[in-house]
XYZ file of N, CA and C in Angstrom:
393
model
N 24.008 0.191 -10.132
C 22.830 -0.438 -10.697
C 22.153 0.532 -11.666
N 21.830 -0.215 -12.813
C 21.394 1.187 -13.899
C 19.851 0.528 -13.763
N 18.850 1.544 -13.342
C 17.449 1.801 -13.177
C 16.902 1.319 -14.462
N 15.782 1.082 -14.623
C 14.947 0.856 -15.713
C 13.539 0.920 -15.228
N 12.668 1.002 -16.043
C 11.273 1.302 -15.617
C 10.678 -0.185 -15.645
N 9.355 -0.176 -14.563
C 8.532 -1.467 -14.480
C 8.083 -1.770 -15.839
N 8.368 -3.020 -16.111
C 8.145 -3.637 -17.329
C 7.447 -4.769 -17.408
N 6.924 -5.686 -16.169
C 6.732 -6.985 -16.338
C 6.320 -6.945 -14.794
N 6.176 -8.722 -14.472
C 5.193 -8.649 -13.079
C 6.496 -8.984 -12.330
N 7.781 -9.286 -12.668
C 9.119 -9.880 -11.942
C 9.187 -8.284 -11.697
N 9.107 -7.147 -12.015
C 9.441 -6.242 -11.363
C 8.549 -5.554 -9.895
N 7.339 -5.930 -10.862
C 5.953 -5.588 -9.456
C 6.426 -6.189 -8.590
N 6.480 -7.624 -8.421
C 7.226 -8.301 -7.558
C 8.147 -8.075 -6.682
N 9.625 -7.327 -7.523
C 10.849 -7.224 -6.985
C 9.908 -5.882 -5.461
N 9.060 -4.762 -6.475
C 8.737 -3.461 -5.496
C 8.149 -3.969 -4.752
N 7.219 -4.794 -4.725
C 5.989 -5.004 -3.652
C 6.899 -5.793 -2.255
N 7.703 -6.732 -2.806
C 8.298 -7.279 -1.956
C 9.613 -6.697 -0.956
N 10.383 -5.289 -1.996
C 11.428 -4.797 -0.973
C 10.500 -3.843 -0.102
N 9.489 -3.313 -0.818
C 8.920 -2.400 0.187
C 7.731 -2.669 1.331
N 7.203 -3.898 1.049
C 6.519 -4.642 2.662
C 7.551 -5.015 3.384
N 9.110 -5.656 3.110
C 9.849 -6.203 4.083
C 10.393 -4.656 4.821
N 10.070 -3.514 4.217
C 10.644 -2.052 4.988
C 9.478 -1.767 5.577
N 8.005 -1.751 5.081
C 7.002 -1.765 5.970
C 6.962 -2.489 6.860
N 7.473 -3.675 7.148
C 7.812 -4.410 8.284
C 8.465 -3.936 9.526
N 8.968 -3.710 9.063
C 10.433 -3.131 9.558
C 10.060 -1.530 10.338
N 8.853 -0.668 10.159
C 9.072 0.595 9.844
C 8.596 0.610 11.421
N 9.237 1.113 12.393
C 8.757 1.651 14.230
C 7.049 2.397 13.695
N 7.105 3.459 12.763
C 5.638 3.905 13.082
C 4.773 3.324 12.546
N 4.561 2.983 11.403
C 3.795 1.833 11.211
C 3.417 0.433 10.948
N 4.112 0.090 10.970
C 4.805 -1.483 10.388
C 3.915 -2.401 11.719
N 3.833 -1.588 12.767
C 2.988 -2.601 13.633
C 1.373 -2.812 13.400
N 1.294 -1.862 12.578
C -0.560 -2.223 11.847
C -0.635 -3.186 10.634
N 0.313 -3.280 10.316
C 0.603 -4.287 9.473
C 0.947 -5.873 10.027
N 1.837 -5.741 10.774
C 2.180 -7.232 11.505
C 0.969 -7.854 12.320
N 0.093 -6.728 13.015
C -0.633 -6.790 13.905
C -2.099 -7.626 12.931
N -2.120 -7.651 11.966
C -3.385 -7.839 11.037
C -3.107 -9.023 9.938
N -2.297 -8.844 9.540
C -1.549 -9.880 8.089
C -1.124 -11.463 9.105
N -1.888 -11.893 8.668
C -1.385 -13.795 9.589
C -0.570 -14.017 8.576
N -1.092 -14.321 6.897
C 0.037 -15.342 6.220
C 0.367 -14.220 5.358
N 1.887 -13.568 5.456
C 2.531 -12.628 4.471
C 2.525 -13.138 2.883
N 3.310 -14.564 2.898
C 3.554 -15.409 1.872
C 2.012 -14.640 0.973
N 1.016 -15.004 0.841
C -0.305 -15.287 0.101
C -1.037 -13.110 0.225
N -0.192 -12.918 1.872
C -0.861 -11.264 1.331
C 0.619 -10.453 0.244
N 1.123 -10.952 0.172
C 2.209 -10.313 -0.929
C 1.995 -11.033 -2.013
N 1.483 -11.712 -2.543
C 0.861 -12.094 -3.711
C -0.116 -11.396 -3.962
N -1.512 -11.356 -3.285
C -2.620 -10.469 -3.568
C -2.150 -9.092 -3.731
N -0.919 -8.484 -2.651
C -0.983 -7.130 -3.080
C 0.252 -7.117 -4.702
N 1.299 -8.099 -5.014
C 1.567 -8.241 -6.393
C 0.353 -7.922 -7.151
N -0.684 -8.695 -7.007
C -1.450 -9.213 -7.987
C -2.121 -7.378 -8.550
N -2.640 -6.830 -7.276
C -2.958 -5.831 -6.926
C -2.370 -4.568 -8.472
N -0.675 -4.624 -7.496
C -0.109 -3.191 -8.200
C 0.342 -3.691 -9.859
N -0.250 -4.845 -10.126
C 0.352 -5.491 -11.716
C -0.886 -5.010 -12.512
N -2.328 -4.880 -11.581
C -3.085 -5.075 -12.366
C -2.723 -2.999 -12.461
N -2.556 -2.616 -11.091
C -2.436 -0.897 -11.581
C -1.811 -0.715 -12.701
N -0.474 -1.322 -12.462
C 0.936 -0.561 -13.655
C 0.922 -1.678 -14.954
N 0.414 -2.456 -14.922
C 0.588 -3.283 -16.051
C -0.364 -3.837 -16.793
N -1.877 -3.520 -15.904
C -3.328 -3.639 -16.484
C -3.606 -5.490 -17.010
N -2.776 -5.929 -15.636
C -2.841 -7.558 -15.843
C -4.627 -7.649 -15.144
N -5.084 -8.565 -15.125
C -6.324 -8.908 -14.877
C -6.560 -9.733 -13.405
N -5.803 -9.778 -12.984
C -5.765 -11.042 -11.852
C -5.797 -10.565 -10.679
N -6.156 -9.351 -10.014
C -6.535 -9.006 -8.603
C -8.220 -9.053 -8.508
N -8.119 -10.049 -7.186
C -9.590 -9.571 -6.543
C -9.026 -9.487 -5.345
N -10.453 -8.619 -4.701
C -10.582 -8.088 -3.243
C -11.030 -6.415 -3.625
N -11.365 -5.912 -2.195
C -11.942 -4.817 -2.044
C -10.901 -3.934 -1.133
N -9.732 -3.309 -1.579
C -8.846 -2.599 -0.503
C -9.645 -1.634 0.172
N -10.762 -0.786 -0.156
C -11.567 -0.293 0.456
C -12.019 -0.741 1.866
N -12.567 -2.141 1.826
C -13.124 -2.836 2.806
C -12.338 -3.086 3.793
N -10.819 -3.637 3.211
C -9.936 -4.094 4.018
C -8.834 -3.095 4.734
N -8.736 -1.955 4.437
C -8.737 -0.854 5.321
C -9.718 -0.214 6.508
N -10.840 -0.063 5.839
C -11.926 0.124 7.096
C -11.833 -1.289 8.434
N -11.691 -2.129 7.895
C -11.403 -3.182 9.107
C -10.609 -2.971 9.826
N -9.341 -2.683 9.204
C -7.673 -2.251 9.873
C -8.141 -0.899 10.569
N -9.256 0.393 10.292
C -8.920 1.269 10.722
C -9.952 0.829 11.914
N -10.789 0.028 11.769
C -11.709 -0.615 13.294
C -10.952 -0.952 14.200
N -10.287 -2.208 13.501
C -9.233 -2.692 14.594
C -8.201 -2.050 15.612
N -8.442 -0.900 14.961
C -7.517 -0.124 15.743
C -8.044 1.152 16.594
N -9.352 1.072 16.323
C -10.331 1.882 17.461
C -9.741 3.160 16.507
N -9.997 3.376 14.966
C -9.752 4.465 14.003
C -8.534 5.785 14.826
N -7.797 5.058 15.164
C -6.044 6.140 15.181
C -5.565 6.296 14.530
N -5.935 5.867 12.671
C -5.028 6.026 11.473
C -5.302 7.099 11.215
N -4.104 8.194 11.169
C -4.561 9.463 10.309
C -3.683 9.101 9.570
N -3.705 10.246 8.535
C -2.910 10.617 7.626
C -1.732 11.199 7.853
N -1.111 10.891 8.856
C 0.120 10.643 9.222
C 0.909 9.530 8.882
N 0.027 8.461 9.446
C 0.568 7.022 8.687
C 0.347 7.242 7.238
N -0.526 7.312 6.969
C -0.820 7.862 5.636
C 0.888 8.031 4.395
N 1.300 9.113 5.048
C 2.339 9.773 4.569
C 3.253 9.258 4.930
N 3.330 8.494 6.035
C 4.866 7.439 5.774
C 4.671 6.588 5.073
N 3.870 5.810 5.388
C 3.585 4.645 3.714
C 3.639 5.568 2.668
N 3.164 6.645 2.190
C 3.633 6.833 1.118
C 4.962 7.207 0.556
N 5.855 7.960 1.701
C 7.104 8.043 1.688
C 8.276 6.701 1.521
N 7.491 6.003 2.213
C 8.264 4.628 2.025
C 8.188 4.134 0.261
N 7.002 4.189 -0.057
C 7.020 3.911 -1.302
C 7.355 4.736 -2.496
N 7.392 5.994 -1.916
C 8.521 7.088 -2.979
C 9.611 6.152 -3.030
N 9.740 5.731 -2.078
C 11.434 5.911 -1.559
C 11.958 4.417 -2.463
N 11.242 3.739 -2.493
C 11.187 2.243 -2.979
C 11.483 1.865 -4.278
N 10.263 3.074 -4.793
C 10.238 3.036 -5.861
C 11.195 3.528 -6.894
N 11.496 4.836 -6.221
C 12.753 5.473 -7.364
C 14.205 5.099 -6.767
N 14.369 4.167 -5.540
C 15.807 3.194 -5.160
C 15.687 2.442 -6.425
N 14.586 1.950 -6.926
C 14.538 0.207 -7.641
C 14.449 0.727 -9.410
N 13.632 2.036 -9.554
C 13.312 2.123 -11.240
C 13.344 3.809 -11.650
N 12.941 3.905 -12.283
C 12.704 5.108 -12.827
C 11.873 5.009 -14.742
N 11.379 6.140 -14.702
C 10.220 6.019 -15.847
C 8.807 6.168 -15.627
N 8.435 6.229 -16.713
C 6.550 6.438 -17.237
C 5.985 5.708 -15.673
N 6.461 4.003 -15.762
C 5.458 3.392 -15.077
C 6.054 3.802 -13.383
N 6.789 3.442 -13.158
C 7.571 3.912 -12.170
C 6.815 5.582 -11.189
N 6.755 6.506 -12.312
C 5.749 7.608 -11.745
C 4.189 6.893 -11.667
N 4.250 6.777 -12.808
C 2.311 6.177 -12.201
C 2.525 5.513 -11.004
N 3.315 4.931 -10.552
C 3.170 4.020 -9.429
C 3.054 4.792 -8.676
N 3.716 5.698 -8.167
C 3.468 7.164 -7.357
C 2.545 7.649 -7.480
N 2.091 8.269 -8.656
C 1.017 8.937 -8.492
C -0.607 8.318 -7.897
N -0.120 7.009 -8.839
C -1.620 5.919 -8.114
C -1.516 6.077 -6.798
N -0.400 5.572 -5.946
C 0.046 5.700 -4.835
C -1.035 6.529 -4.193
N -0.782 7.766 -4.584
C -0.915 9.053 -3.888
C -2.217 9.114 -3.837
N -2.782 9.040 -5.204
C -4.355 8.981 -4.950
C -5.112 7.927 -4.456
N -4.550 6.761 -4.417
C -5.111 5.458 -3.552
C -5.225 6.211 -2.244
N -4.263 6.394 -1.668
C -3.772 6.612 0.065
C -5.050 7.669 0.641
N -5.000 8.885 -0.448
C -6.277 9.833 -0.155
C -7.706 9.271 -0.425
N -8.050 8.353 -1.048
C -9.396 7.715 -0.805
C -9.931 7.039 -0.176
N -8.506 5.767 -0.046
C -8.769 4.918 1.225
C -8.827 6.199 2.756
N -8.082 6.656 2.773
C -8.151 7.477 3.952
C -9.480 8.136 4.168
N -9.905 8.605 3.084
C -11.156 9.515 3.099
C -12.504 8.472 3.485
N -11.979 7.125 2.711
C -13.620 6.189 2.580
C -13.463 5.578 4.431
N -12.222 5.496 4.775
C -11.776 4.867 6.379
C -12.415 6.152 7.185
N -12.192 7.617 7.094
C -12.677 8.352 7.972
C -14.154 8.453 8.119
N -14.793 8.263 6.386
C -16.307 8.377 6.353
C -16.697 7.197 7.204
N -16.761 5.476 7.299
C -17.467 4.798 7.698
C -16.862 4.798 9.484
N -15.995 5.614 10.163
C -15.855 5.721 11.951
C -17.172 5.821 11.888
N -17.599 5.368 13.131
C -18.670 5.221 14.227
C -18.292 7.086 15.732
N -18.160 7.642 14.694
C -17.831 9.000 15.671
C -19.296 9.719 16.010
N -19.139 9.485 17.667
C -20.503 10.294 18.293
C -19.956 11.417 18.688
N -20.846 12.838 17.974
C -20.281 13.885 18.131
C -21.261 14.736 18.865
């Protein structure tokens, strides 16, 4: 298969979709995911919609991933470190340069990387920790 870089939303697509069906799939985290997501169909669209608007500066995501992490890290009585952290992001190294390579292809990584450290950071700031 000869690689090419993200070019269009059929590719956002192709990534978003091989790499939630491996987040599915994944023993360490994949159960915070199953455990929360009712209709996949409609949350793999929003998160398409999501990484098209990152790498391709399409216009069509709403929602607050901010918000919707702090819920996930409630729901779970805040056990997310940045452990999970780093397998989702490994998974999506891994996804990403199986499927493309190029300009957009790294931004996707790099966004990646700095998404994962904010959400993580904005999820640790709002715990309810009595110290």
């Amino acid at each position: 298969m000869i690689k090419k870089d993200i070019s269009n939303r059929a590719d956002v697509e192709l990534l978003v979709n091989t790499f939630y069906d491996r987040i599915r799939q994944n023993e360490k985290i994949g159960f915070y995911f199953n455990e929360t997501i009712d209709d996949w169909e409609s949350h793999l669209i929003k998160l398409t919609d999501f990484w098209d608007t990152q790498l391709l500066g399409a216009r069509n995501f709403r929602g607050n991933p901010r918000v919707a992490h702090i819920k996930v890290d409630n729901h779970f009585n805040h056990e997310i470190t940045t452990k999970e952290f780093g397998e989702w992001l490994n998974l999506w190294f891994q996804t990403v340069d199986e499927l493309f390579k190029g300009e957009v292809a790294q931004t996707a990584k790099d966004r990646a990387r700095r998404m994962s450290t904010h959400l993580f950071m904005n999820m640790y700031r709002y715990r309810n920790i009595d110290t």
